[in-house]
Tab-separated table of C-alpha atoms in Angstrom:
chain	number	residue	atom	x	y	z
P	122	UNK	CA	74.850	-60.128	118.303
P	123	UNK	CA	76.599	-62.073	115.534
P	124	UNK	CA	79.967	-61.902	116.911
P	125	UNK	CA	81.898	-59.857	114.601
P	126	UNK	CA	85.227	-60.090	116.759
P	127	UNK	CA	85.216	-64.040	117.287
P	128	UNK	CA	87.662	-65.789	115.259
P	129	UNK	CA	86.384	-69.189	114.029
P	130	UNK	CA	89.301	-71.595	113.539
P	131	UNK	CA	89.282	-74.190	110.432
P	132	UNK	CA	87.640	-77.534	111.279
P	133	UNK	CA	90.208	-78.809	108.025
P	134	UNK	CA	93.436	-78.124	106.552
P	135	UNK	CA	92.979	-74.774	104.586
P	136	UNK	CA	94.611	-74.326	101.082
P	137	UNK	CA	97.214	-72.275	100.691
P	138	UNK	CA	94.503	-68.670	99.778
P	139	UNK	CA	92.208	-69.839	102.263
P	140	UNK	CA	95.384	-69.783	104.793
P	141	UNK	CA	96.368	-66.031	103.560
P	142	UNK	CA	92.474	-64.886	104.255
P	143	UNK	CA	92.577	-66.603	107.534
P	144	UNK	CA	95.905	-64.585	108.051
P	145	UNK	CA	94.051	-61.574	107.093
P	146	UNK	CA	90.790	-61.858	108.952
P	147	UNK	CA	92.485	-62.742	112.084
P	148	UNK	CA	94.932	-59.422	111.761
P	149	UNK	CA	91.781	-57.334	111.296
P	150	UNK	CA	90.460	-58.447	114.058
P	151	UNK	CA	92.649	-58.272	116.774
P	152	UNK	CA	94.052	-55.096	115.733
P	153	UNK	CA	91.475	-52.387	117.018
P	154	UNK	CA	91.598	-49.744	114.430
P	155	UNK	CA	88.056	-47.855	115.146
P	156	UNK	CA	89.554	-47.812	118.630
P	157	UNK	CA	93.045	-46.098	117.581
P	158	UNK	CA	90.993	-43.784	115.056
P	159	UNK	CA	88.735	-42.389	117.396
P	160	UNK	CA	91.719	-41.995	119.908
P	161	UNK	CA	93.555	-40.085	117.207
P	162	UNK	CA	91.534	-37.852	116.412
P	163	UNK	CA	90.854	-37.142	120.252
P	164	UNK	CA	94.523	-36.889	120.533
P	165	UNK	CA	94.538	-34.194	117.969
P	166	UNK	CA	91.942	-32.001	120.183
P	167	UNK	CA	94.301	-32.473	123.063
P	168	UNK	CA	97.144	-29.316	123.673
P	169	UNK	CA	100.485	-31.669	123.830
P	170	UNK	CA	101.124	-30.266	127.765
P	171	UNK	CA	97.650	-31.462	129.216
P	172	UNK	CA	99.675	-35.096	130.224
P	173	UNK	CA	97.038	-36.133	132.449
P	174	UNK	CA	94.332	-35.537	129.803
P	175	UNK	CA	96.090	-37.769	127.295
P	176	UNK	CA	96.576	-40.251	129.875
P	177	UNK	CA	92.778	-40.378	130.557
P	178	UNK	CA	91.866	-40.598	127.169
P	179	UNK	CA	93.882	-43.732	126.391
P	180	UNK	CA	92.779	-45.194	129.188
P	181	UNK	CA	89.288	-44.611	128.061
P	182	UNK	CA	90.267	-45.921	124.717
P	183	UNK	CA	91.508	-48.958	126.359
P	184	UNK	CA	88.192	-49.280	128.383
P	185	UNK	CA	86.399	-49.113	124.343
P	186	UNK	CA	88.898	-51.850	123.066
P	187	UNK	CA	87.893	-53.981	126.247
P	188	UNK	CA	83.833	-53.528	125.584
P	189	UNK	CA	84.488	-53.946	121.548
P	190	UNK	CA	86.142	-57.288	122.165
P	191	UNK	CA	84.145	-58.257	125.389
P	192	UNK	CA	80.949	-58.041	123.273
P	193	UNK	CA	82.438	-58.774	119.940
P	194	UNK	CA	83.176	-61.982	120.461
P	195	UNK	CA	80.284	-63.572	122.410
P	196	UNK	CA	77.928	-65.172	120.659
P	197	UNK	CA	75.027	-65.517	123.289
P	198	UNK	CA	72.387	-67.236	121.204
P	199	UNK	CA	75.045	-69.943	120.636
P	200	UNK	CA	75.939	-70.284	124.010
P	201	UNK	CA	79.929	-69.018	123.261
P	202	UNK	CA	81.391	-67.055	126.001
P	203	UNK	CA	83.692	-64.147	125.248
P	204	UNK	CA	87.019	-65.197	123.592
P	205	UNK	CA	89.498	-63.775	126.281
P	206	UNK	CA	92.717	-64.427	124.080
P	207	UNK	CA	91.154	-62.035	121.195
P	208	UNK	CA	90.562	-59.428	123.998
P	209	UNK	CA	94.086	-59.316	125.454
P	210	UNK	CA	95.985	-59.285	122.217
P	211	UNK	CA	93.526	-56.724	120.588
P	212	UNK	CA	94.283	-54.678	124.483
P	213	UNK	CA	97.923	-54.914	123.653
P	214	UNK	CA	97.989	-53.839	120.137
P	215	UNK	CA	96.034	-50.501	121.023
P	216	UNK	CA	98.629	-49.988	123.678
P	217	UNK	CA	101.160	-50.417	121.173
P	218	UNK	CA	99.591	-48.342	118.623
P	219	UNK	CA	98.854	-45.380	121.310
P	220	UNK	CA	102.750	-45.710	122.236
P	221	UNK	CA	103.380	-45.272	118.938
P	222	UNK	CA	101.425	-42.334	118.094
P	223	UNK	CA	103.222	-40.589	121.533
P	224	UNK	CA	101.357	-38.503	123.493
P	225	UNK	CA	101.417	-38.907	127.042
P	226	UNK	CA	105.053	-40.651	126.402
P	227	UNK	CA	106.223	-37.832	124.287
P	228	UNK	CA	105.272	-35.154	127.163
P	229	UNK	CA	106.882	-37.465	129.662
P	230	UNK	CA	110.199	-38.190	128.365
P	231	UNK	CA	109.764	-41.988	127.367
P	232	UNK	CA	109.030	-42.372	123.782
P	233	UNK	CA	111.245	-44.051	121.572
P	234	UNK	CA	110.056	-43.210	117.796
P	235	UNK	CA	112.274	-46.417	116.613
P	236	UNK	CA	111.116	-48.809	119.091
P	237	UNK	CA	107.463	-47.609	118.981
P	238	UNK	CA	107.433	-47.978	114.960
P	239	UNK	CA	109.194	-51.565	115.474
P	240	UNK	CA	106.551	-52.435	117.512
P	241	UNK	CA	104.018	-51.762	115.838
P	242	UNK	CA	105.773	-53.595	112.449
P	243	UNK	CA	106.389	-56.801	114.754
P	244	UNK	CA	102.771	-56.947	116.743
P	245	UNK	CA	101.271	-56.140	113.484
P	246	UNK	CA	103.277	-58.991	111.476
P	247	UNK	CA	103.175	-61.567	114.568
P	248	UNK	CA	99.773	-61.765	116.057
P	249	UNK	CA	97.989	-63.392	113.362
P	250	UNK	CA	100.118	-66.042	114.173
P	251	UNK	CA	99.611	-66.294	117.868
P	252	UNK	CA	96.143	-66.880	117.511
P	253	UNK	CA	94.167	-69.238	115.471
P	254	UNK	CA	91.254	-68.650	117.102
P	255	UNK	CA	88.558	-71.534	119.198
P	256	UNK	CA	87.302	-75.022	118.234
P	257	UNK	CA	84.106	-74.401	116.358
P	258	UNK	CA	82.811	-77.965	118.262
């Protein structure tokens, strides 16, 4: 597998559109969008009283994020393990994304529309910027 979750980090300084694709790259991905589509549109199948359901299904979600990334970012024929820091921060956005969407926190009392739509604005802007990804040496 080629690795399409590993994020290679510049062996030199980058100019200034190099930095914004670098930005950009990184930002796709660690934020696991084909894991919060598919759990949106499972969400949508899902009667808004069936709690535990919900519940199961993001935690299934979160299982898909976890074998994305835990695959996604080896590169076996290279010898490069999984990048663990790419697979906790891409695990934290989907929470943040499935907190925002509500579901199982709607039907239980503790969604916050205003701090789930922050959070998602702040993860989304910030993590690029935690992350620059691993030494390509």
């Amino acid at each position: 597998m080629a690795a399409p979750y590993r994020i290679k980090q510049l062996a030199e300084p980058a100019t200034s559109p190099d930095r914004v694709r670098g930005y950009f790259e990184r930002l796709m991905k660690m934020i696991p969008m084909e894991v919060v589509t598919l759990y949106l549109a499972g969400l949508t199948l899902i009667p808004e009283k069936e709690t535990v359901v919900q519940i199961v299904w993001a935690v299934l979600g979160l299982g898909g994020v976890f074998l994305a990334r835990f695959f996604g970012t080896r590169e076996s024929e290279r010898n490069k393990p999984t990048d663990w820091v790419v697979l906790v921060l891409s695990c934290v956005a989907y929470l943040i994304w499935v907190y925002s969407l509500g579901g199982p926190f709607k039907t239980l009392g503790i969604f916050l529309p205003y701090v789930a739509g922050l959070l998602v604005l702040l993860w989304t802007f910030v993590v690029p910027f935690l992350y620059w990804g691993q030494s390509e040496q």
